[in-house]
């Protein structure tokens, strides 16, 4: 398998590789593999190194056709599982107790998932929005792409046959079926609402009127801590850095896009280039099944997204009519809840099927909930709680990403975000040819001003809102509904003029913190609390990103930005590892306390910490010991962990100075030493020996570290107490570094850390993962001459 590519290699015309299909073969540029289709759709799929498809068609329907065929070729089982989920058919095929597909929100089992998605489907909200004209519904080109995508996906199934799918995960499965355009729109709806209703699937599917008199519970003293625990471990994050003309060596724009997404399941990225000559030419990554580039670049502008801090949903507490728990009061007037009987077909153990029915209820605000987030949101005889999701009717995002694909500057990016208003839950960071760097959090946000929150929050909302941005408004008052701005396309959301936007010539950076410290030279303030906090402690990744960029500002290039990410510096390690090593060396008798009340001999752990290079490279010795220590130490309250507390006047450098006198710090070290010893791991073992994934029986060392360390190349692993970190849950995924040069072809490098295909039988199941292990990148082939000069070029022509 070809490894890294020399950037200075001379162009050479490659021989095309084709396969025999239906008795037709070809091996020259005029006739690739010919596949016939009765609908007349056509696309050329030109594969270059590592299975990256460059899809070219004469129209948008053909473009979607090629995308659907190529995406299904690489990931049919993951995609089929997605359509099984959003069509609420999991219980019918897998059984009600089978695990849910959690890519679109946590659910306790398949039955719960099906009940939730069936009530969404029964509401027909998706059909109504899709039927609407733009800007609410999809524009004409988007409809064509999706129609073509469906035809291409179904073409793959028809040509391959379910029984001949090579991926054992779904070969011969009855739930693999042709899809419709509605399946794709349902998929997008599930992605859009993952930050709102998708977080409370269990609460929606299990809510039921009280069967006996009951009273509301008091607000718990630890309400904020409960919400933090429930929402504090998201499986998505990101870094993005855009550098402008004052920060780059060539005086033009430079972008790092580094989303941290799941390595498995329906939120994997897939890489492609999409071309309709004269109308579209864009390269990048998209979430599986979304047939347009969502993070990428064209000849003029590059953009990425980071998961943003605004809360995209809100809760309402409604007052019920005495003796009638399904009727509530608004402005003193009675309103009946909407009752919908949801029916789901389930598979019995004997192979027969049965129907499970459940009545689910909604108010004018949205679905009624049972307790979620560890909060007392019980439906009693006096009150009920309901959720409103600002993305519930958002199909506008499809138009947003289509238009982003065709933007020519950061100004165009702002214009697209502002007039489509479809980004559901991410920031946008971009750089362009002219050397502008952009941060914009123009997304869907509930119109809950600080004034409205202060006036209308219930006691529970008053407790939660300042810390989390989650509102719990009084649903019995007409003056407590979400507001509206004149420039908002729909009622209940903020207009783009109220959103944080910053354009600079030096740089902008975001690592999932709020907009405030996008650039420390120009803090952003003045936005409402629901969009994020202001003048608060920043995440270690934010502090690392700002520090690393500032150190090289004015000299940044594509290669230096790649190195910035893959040097794997640990911000926390640089701040405290020396102090921890000294603490370790001074422990009485060379023993550290442990949580169980005993002690453990630290042995050579002190030396390992002292000698550690403060990086999380595969060869870094002592890195795993520090990570396991720091995960525990990070649970200590800041007031007890640091001697110097956070100072908003010095937000990058504070807090600092580890409080080694706190016995909990020594205990965290003792627990980490004991943990490694139980796993048979030496304290100074190279990170890659026990921080890896296994693909087709081959162990692949993985570099990177957890977010708490402040490692930009974030990797969240699965810890096995007997072996170490043996899999990646989520982390660096589709990475791109794009440098503009003033020419037509951007100078770009990319990497899809978990590779293009989820199919273990595919040649592209782990090839880029092996590259990632050795910190190599893939040369991006954007211009036509670069594509045609690929030494591994293979062309599939769909007709």
PDB file of C-alpha atoms in Angstrom, residues 604-794:
ATOM      1  CA  UNK A 604       9.929   4.416  38.777  1.00  0.00           C
ATOM      2  CA  UNK A 605       6.761   6.445  38.158  1.00  0.00           C
ATOM      3  CA  UNK A 606       8.526   9.566  39.447  1.00  0.00           C
ATOM      4  CA  UNK A 607      11.317   9.202  36.906  1.00  0.00           C
ATOM      5  CA  UNK A 608       8.819   8.463  34.153  1.00  0.00           C
ATOM      6  CA  UNK A 609       6.953  11.695  34.882  1.00  0.00           C
ATOM      7  CA  UNK A 610      10.152  13.706  35.135  1.00  0.00           C
ATOM      8  CA  UNK A 611      11.496  12.377  31.826  1.00  0.00           C
ATOM      9  CA  UNK A 612       8.197  12.523  29.933  1.00  0.00           C
ATOM     10  CA  UNK A 613       8.441  14.851  26.921  1.00  0.00           C
ATOM     11  CA  UNK A 614       5.049  16.477  27.730  1.00  0.00           C
ATOM     12  CA  UNK A 615       3.641  15.152  24.484  1.00  0.00           C
ATOM     13  CA  UNK A 616       1.251  12.361  23.545  1.00  0.00           C
ATOM     14  CA  UNK A 617       3.171  10.860  20.652  1.00  0.00           C
ATOM     15  CA  UNK A 618       3.244   7.098  20.187  1.00  0.00           C
ATOM     16  CA  UNK A 619       6.848   7.035  21.402  1.00  0.00           C
ATOM     17  CA  UNK A 620       6.240   9.330  24.414  1.00  0.00           C
ATOM     18  CA  UNK A 621       7.245   7.506  27.598  1.00  0.00           C
ATOM     19  CA  UNK A 622       5.198   8.391  30.671  1.00  0.00           C
ATOM     20  CA  UNK A 623       2.348   9.957  28.709  1.00  0.00           C
ATOM     21  CA  UNK A 624      -0.207   7.309  29.588  1.00  0.00           C
ATOM     22  CA  UNK A 625       0.673   7.534  33.292  1.00  0.00           C
ATOM     23  CA  UNK A 626       0.140  11.291  33.229  1.00  0.00           C
ATOM     24  CA  UNK A 627      -3.148  10.979  31.360  1.00  0.00           C
ATOM     25  CA  UNK A 628      -4.584   8.484  33.836  1.00  0.00           C
ATOM     26  CA  UNK A 629      -3.404  10.725  36.705  1.00  0.00           C
ATOM     27  CA  UNK A 630      -4.788  13.893  35.189  1.00  0.00           C
ATOM     28  CA  UNK A 631      -8.207  12.408  34.487  1.00  0.00           C
ATOM     29  CA  UNK A 632      -8.527  11.870  38.245  1.00  0.00           C
ATOM     30  CA  UNK A 633      -6.926  15.129  39.324  1.00  0.00           C
ATOM     31  CA  UNK A 634      -9.242  17.015  36.988  1.00  0.00           C
ATOM     32  CA  UNK A 635     -12.192  15.931  39.133  1.00  0.00           C
ATOM     33  CA  UNK A 636     -10.883  18.058  42.017  1.00  0.00           C
ATOM     34  CA  UNK A 637     -12.590  21.452  42.342  1.00  0.00           C
ATOM     35  CA  UNK A 638     -10.547  24.271  40.850  1.00  0.00           C
ATOM     36  CA  UNK A 639     -10.410  26.046  44.189  1.00  0.00           C
ATOM     37  CA  UNK A 640      -8.568  23.051  45.643  1.00  0.00           C
ATOM     38  CA  UNK A 641      -6.581  22.057  42.562  1.00  0.00           C
ATOM     39  CA  UNK A 642      -4.881  25.370  41.726  1.00  0.00           C
ATOM     40  CA  UNK A 643      -3.001  27.862  43.869  1.00  0.00           C
ATOM     41  CA  UNK A 644      -3.587  30.648  41.335  1.00  0.00           C
ATOM     42  CA  UNK A 645      -7.233  30.861  40.315  1.00  0.00           C
ATOM     43  CA  UNK A 646      -8.728  31.969  37.013  1.00  0.00           C
ATOM     44  CA  UNK A 647      -8.337  35.659  36.208  1.00  0.00           C
ATOM     45  CA  UNK A 648     -10.370  37.067  33.306  1.00  0.00           C
ATOM     46  CA  UNK A 649      -7.589  39.613  32.764  1.00  0.00           C
ATOM     47  CA  UNK A 650      -5.143  36.759  32.112  1.00  0.00           C
ATOM     48  CA  UNK A 651      -7.373  34.008  30.699  1.00  0.00           C
ATOM     49  CA  UNK A 652      -4.753  31.971  28.826  1.00  0.00           C
ATOM     50  CA  UNK A 653      -2.288  31.688  31.723  1.00  0.00           C
ATOM     51  CA  UNK A 654      -4.796  31.075  34.524  1.00  0.00           C
ATOM     52  CA  UNK A 655      -5.557  29.034  36.526  1.00  0.00           C
ATOM     53  CA  UNK A 656      -2.057  27.743  37.231  1.00  0.00           C
ATOM     54  CA  UNK A 657       0.311  26.292  39.858  1.00  0.00           C
ATOM     55  CA  UNK A 658      -0.822  22.854  40.996  1.00  0.00           C
ATOM     56  CA  UNK A 659      -1.689  22.588  44.682  1.00  0.00           C
ATOM     57  CA  UNK A 660       0.497  19.589  45.479  1.00  0.00           C
ATOM     58  CA  UNK A 661      -0.236  20.024  49.174  1.00  0.00           C
ATOM     59  CA  UNK A 662      -3.783  18.823  48.550  1.00  0.00           C
ATOM     60  CA  UNK A 663      -3.788  15.106  49.510  1.00  0.00           C
ATOM     61  CA  UNK A 664      -6.257  14.403  46.698  1.00  0.00           C
ATOM     62  CA  UNK A 665      -3.507  15.172  44.182  1.00  0.00           C
ATOM     63  CA  UNK A 666      -1.219  12.523  45.663  1.00  0.00           C
ATOM     64  CA  UNK A 667      -4.186  10.150  45.784  1.00  0.00           C
ATOM     65  CA  UNK A 668      -4.879  10.722  42.074  1.00  0.00           C
ATOM     66  CA  UNK A 669      -1.262   9.807  41.376  1.00  0.00           C
ATOM     67  CA  UNK A 670      -1.488   6.690  43.528  1.00  0.00           C
ATOM     68  CA  UNK A 671      -4.646   5.557  41.772  1.00  0.00           C
ATOM     69  CA  UNK A 672      -3.012   6.037  38.355  1.00  0.00           C
ATOM     70  CA  UNK A 673       0.085   4.063  39.359  1.00  0.00           C
ATOM     71  CA  UNK A 674      -2.062   1.263  40.770  1.00  0.00           C
ATOM     72  CA  UNK A 675      -4.213   1.242  37.640  1.00  0.00           C
ATOM     73  CA  UNK A 676      -1.250   0.861  35.292  1.00  0.00           C
ATOM     74  CA  UNK A 677       0.297  -1.795  37.501  1.00  0.00           C
ATOM     75  CA  UNK A 678      -2.947  -3.815  37.472  1.00  0.00           C
ATOM     76  CA  UNK A 679      -2.919  -3.636  33.674  1.00  0.00           C
ATOM     77  CA  UNK A 680       0.703  -4.790  33.523  1.00  0.00           C
ATOM     78  CA  UNK A 681       1.826  -1.450  32.047  1.00  0.00           C
ATOM     79  CA  UNK A 682       5.173   0.049  33.001  1.00  0.00           C
ATOM     80  CA  UNK A 683       5.010   3.757  33.949  1.00  0.00           C
ATOM     81  CA  UNK A 684       7.568   4.645  31.266  1.00  0.00           C
ATOM     82  CA  UNK A 685       6.139   2.437  28.512  1.00  0.00           C
ATOM     83  CA  UNK A 686       5.850   4.195  25.126  1.00  0.00           C
ATOM     84  CA  UNK A 687       2.317   5.493  24.708  1.00  0.00           C
ATOM     85  CA  UNK A 688       1.674   3.518  21.525  1.00  0.00           C
ATOM     86  CA  UNK A 689       2.219   0.159  23.237  1.00  0.00           C
ATOM     87  CA  UNK A 690      -0.989   0.603  25.217  1.00  0.00           C
ATOM     88  CA  UNK A 691      -2.858   3.294  23.265  1.00  0.00           C
ATOM     89  CA  UNK A 692      -3.989   1.672  20.047  1.00  0.00           C
ATOM     90  CA  UNK A 693      -6.735   0.230  17.888  1.00  0.00           C
ATOM     91  CA  UNK A 694      -6.906  -3.180  16.237  1.00  0.00           C
ATOM     92  CA  UNK A 695      -8.018  -3.437  12.616  1.00  0.00           C
ATOM     93  CA  UNK A 696      -8.239  -6.853  10.966  1.00  0.00           C
ATOM     94  CA  UNK A 697      -6.026  -8.333  13.650  1.00  0.00           C
ATOM     95  CA  UNK A 698      -3.318  -5.687  13.324  1.00  0.00           C
ATOM     96  CA  UNK A 699      -2.517  -3.385  16.226  1.00  0.00           C
ATOM     97  CA  UNK A 700      -2.174   0.271  15.135  1.00  0.00           C
ATOM     98  CA  UNK A 701      -0.641   2.665  17.709  1.00  0.00           C
ATOM     99  CA  UNK A 702      -2.588   5.907  18.129  1.00  0.00           C
ATOM    100  CA  UNK A 703      -1.198   9.264  19.203  1.00  0.00           C
ATOM    101  CA  UNK A 704      -3.176  12.096  20.804  1.00  0.00           C
ATOM    102  CA  UNK A 705      -4.698  12.693  24.218  1.00  0.00           C
ATOM    103  CA  UNK A 706      -7.871  13.543  26.093  1.00  0.00           C
ATOM    104  CA  UNK A 707      -9.294  17.037  26.040  1.00  0.00           C
ATOM    105  CA  UNK A 708      -8.615  17.562  29.737  1.00  0.00           C
ATOM    106  CA  UNK A 709      -4.919  17.501  28.880  1.00  0.00           C
ATOM    107  CA  UNK A 710      -5.321  20.263  26.334  1.00  0.00           C
ATOM    108  CA  UNK A 711      -4.002  18.101  23.484  1.00  0.00           C
ATOM    109  CA  UNK A 712      -5.362  19.603  20.271  1.00  0.00           C
ATOM    110  CA  UNK A 713      -5.256  16.204  18.577  1.00  0.00           C
ATOM    111  CA  UNK A 714      -7.924  14.960  20.948  1.00  0.00           C
ATOM    112  CA  UNK A 715      -8.444  11.206  21.266  1.00  0.00           C
ATOM    113  CA  UNK A 716     -10.981   9.764  23.690  1.00  0.00           C
ATOM    114  CA  UNK A 717     -10.070   6.105  24.160  1.00  0.00           C
ATOM    115  CA  UNK A 718     -11.759   3.038  25.598  1.00  0.00           C
ATOM    116  CA  UNK A 719      -9.873   1.962  28.725  1.00  0.00           C
ATOM    117  CA  UNK A 720      -9.473  -1.759  29.329  1.00  0.00           C
ATOM    118  CA  UNK A 721      -8.252  -2.389  32.919  1.00  0.00           C
ATOM    119  CA  UNK A 722      -6.192  -5.340  31.702  1.00  0.00           C
ATOM    120  CA  UNK A 723      -4.619  -3.873  28.559  1.00  0.00           C
ATOM    121  CA  UNK A 724      -4.864  -0.080  28.479  1.00  0.00           C
ATOM    122  CA  UNK A 725      -6.497   2.073  25.808  1.00  0.00           C
ATOM    123  CA  UNK A 726      -7.662  -0.409  23.175  1.00  0.00           C
ATOM    124  CA  UNK A 727     -10.101   1.541  20.984  1.00  0.00           C
ATOM    125  CA  UNK A 728     -11.072   5.113  20.147  1.00  0.00           C
ATOM    126  CA  UNK A 729     -14.554   6.327  21.048  1.00  0.00           C
ATOM    127  CA  UNK A 730     -14.220   9.689  19.391  1.00  0.00           C
ATOM    128  CA  UNK A 731     -11.619  12.284  18.539  1.00  0.00           C
ATOM    129  CA  UNK A 732      -9.753  13.643  15.540  1.00  0.00           C
ATOM    130  CA  UNK A 733     -11.656  12.554  12.436  1.00  0.00           C
ATOM    131  CA  UNK A 734     -11.659  14.379   9.093  1.00  0.00           C
ATOM    132  CA  UNK A 735      -8.657  16.716   9.378  1.00  0.00           C
ATOM    133  CA  UNK A 736      -7.783  19.313   6.782  1.00  0.00           C
ATOM    134  CA  UNK A 737      -5.073  21.958   6.523  1.00  0.00           C
ATOM    135  CA  UNK A 738      -5.687  24.312   3.598  1.00  0.00           C
ATOM    136  CA  UNK A 739      -3.286  27.011   2.474  1.00  0.00           C
ATOM    137  CA  UNK A 740      -4.209  29.502  -0.230  1.00  0.00           C
ATOM    138  CA  UNK A 741      -1.451  30.555  -2.590  1.00  0.00           C
ATOM    139  CA  UNK A 742      -3.121  32.896  -5.086  1.00  0.00           C
ATOM    140  CA  UNK A 743      -3.351  30.081  -7.612  1.00  0.00           C
ATOM    141  CA  UNK A 744      -6.346  28.020  -8.696  1.00  0.00           C
ATOM    142  CA  UNK A 745      -5.252  24.925  -6.776  1.00  0.00           C
ATOM    143  CA  UNK A 746      -5.223  25.251  -2.978  1.00  0.00           C
ATOM    144  CA  UNK A 747      -2.251  23.705  -1.194  1.00  0.00           C
ATOM    145  CA  UNK A 748      -4.038  21.255   1.078  1.00  0.00           C
ATOM    146  CA  UNK A 749      -3.386  18.129   3.123  1.00  0.00           C
ATOM    147  CA  UNK A 750      -6.091  15.948   4.629  1.00  0.00           C
ATOM    148  CA  UNK A 751      -6.503  12.879   6.769  1.00  0.00           C
ATOM    149  CA  UNK A 752      -9.497  10.761   7.696  1.00  0.00           C
ATOM    150  CA  UNK A 753      -8.179   9.133  10.840  1.00  0.00           C
ATOM    151  CA  UNK A 754     -10.454   6.087  10.815  1.00  0.00           C
ATOM    152  CA  UNK A 755     -10.320   5.713   6.991  1.00  0.00           C
ATOM    153  CA  UNK A 756     -13.044   5.843   4.355  1.00  0.00           C
ATOM    154  CA  UNK A 757     -14.792   2.509   4.874  1.00  0.00           C
ATOM    155  CA  UNK A 758     -16.395   0.881   7.909  1.00  0.00           C
ATOM    156  CA  UNK A 759     -16.265  -2.444   6.037  1.00  0.00           C
ATOM    157  CA  UNK A 760     -13.387  -4.599   7.348  1.00  0.00           C
ATOM    158  CA  UNK A 761     -13.175  -6.285   3.916  1.00  0.00           C
ATOM    159  CA  UNK A 762     -12.408  -2.971   2.208  1.00  0.00           C
ATOM    160  CA  UNK A 763      -8.890  -1.944   1.219  1.00  0.00           C
ATOM    161  CA  UNK A 764      -9.765   1.441   2.688  1.00  0.00           C
ATOM    162  CA  UNK A 765     -10.879   0.230   6.100  1.00  0.00           C
ATOM    163  CA  UNK A 766      -7.660   1.162   7.898  1.00  0.00           C
ATOM    164  CA  UNK A 767      -5.191   2.562   5.367  1.00  0.00           C
ATOM    165  CA  UNK A 768      -5.514   6.167   6.542  1.00  0.00           C
ATOM    166  CA  UNK A 769      -5.529   4.955  10.157  1.00  0.00           C
ATOM    167  CA  UNK A 770      -2.072   3.543   9.521  1.00  0.00           C
ATOM    168  CA  UNK A 771      -1.051   6.923   8.093  1.00  0.00           C
ATOM    169  CA  UNK A 772      -2.437   8.669  11.157  1.00  0.00           C
ATOM    170  CA  UNK A 773      -0.403   6.374  13.392  1.00  0.00           C
ATOM    171  CA  UNK A 774       2.810   7.620  11.793  1.00  0.00           C
ATOM    172  CA  UNK A 775       1.643  11.268  11.585  1.00  0.00           C
ATOM    173  CA  UNK A 776       1.522  11.219   7.776  1.00  0.00           C
ATOM    174  CA  UNK A 777      -1.020  13.055   5.660  1.00  0.00           C
ATOM    175  CA  UNK A 778      -2.749  12.602   2.311  1.00  0.00           C
ATOM    176  CA  UNK A 779      -1.968  15.038  -0.475  1.00  0.00           C
ATOM    177  CA  UNK A 780      -5.215  16.663  -1.530  1.00  0.00           C
ATOM    178  CA  UNK A 781      -5.759  16.406  -5.266  1.00  0.00           C
ATOM    179  CA  UNK A 782      -8.109  19.272  -6.089  1.00  0.00           C
ATOM    180  CA  UNK A 783      -7.319  20.402  -9.629  1.00  0.00           C
ATOM    181  CA  UNK A 784      -8.024  18.206 -12.614  1.00  0.00           C
ATOM    182  CA  UNK A 785      -4.378  17.671 -13.506  1.00  0.00           C
ATOM    183  CA  UNK A 786      -3.667  16.493  -9.944  1.00  0.00           C
ATOM    184  CA  UNK A 787      -6.525  14.012 -10.033  1.00  0.00           C
ATOM    185  CA  UNK A 788      -5.511  12.575 -13.394  1.00  0.00           C
ATOM    186  CA  UNK A 789      -1.860  12.287 -12.322  1.00  0.00           C
ATOM    187  CA  UNK A 790      -2.642  10.093  -9.313  1.00  0.00           C
ATOM    188  CA  UNK A 791      -0.609   6.878  -9.555  1.00  0.00           C
ATOM    189  CA  UNK A 792      -3.564   4.980  -8.096  1.00  0.00           C
ATOM    190  CA  UNK A 793      -6.302   6.509 -10.246  1.00  0.00           C
ATOM    191  CA  UNK A 794      -9.329   4.286 -10.806  1.00  0.00           C
TER     192      UNK A 794
END
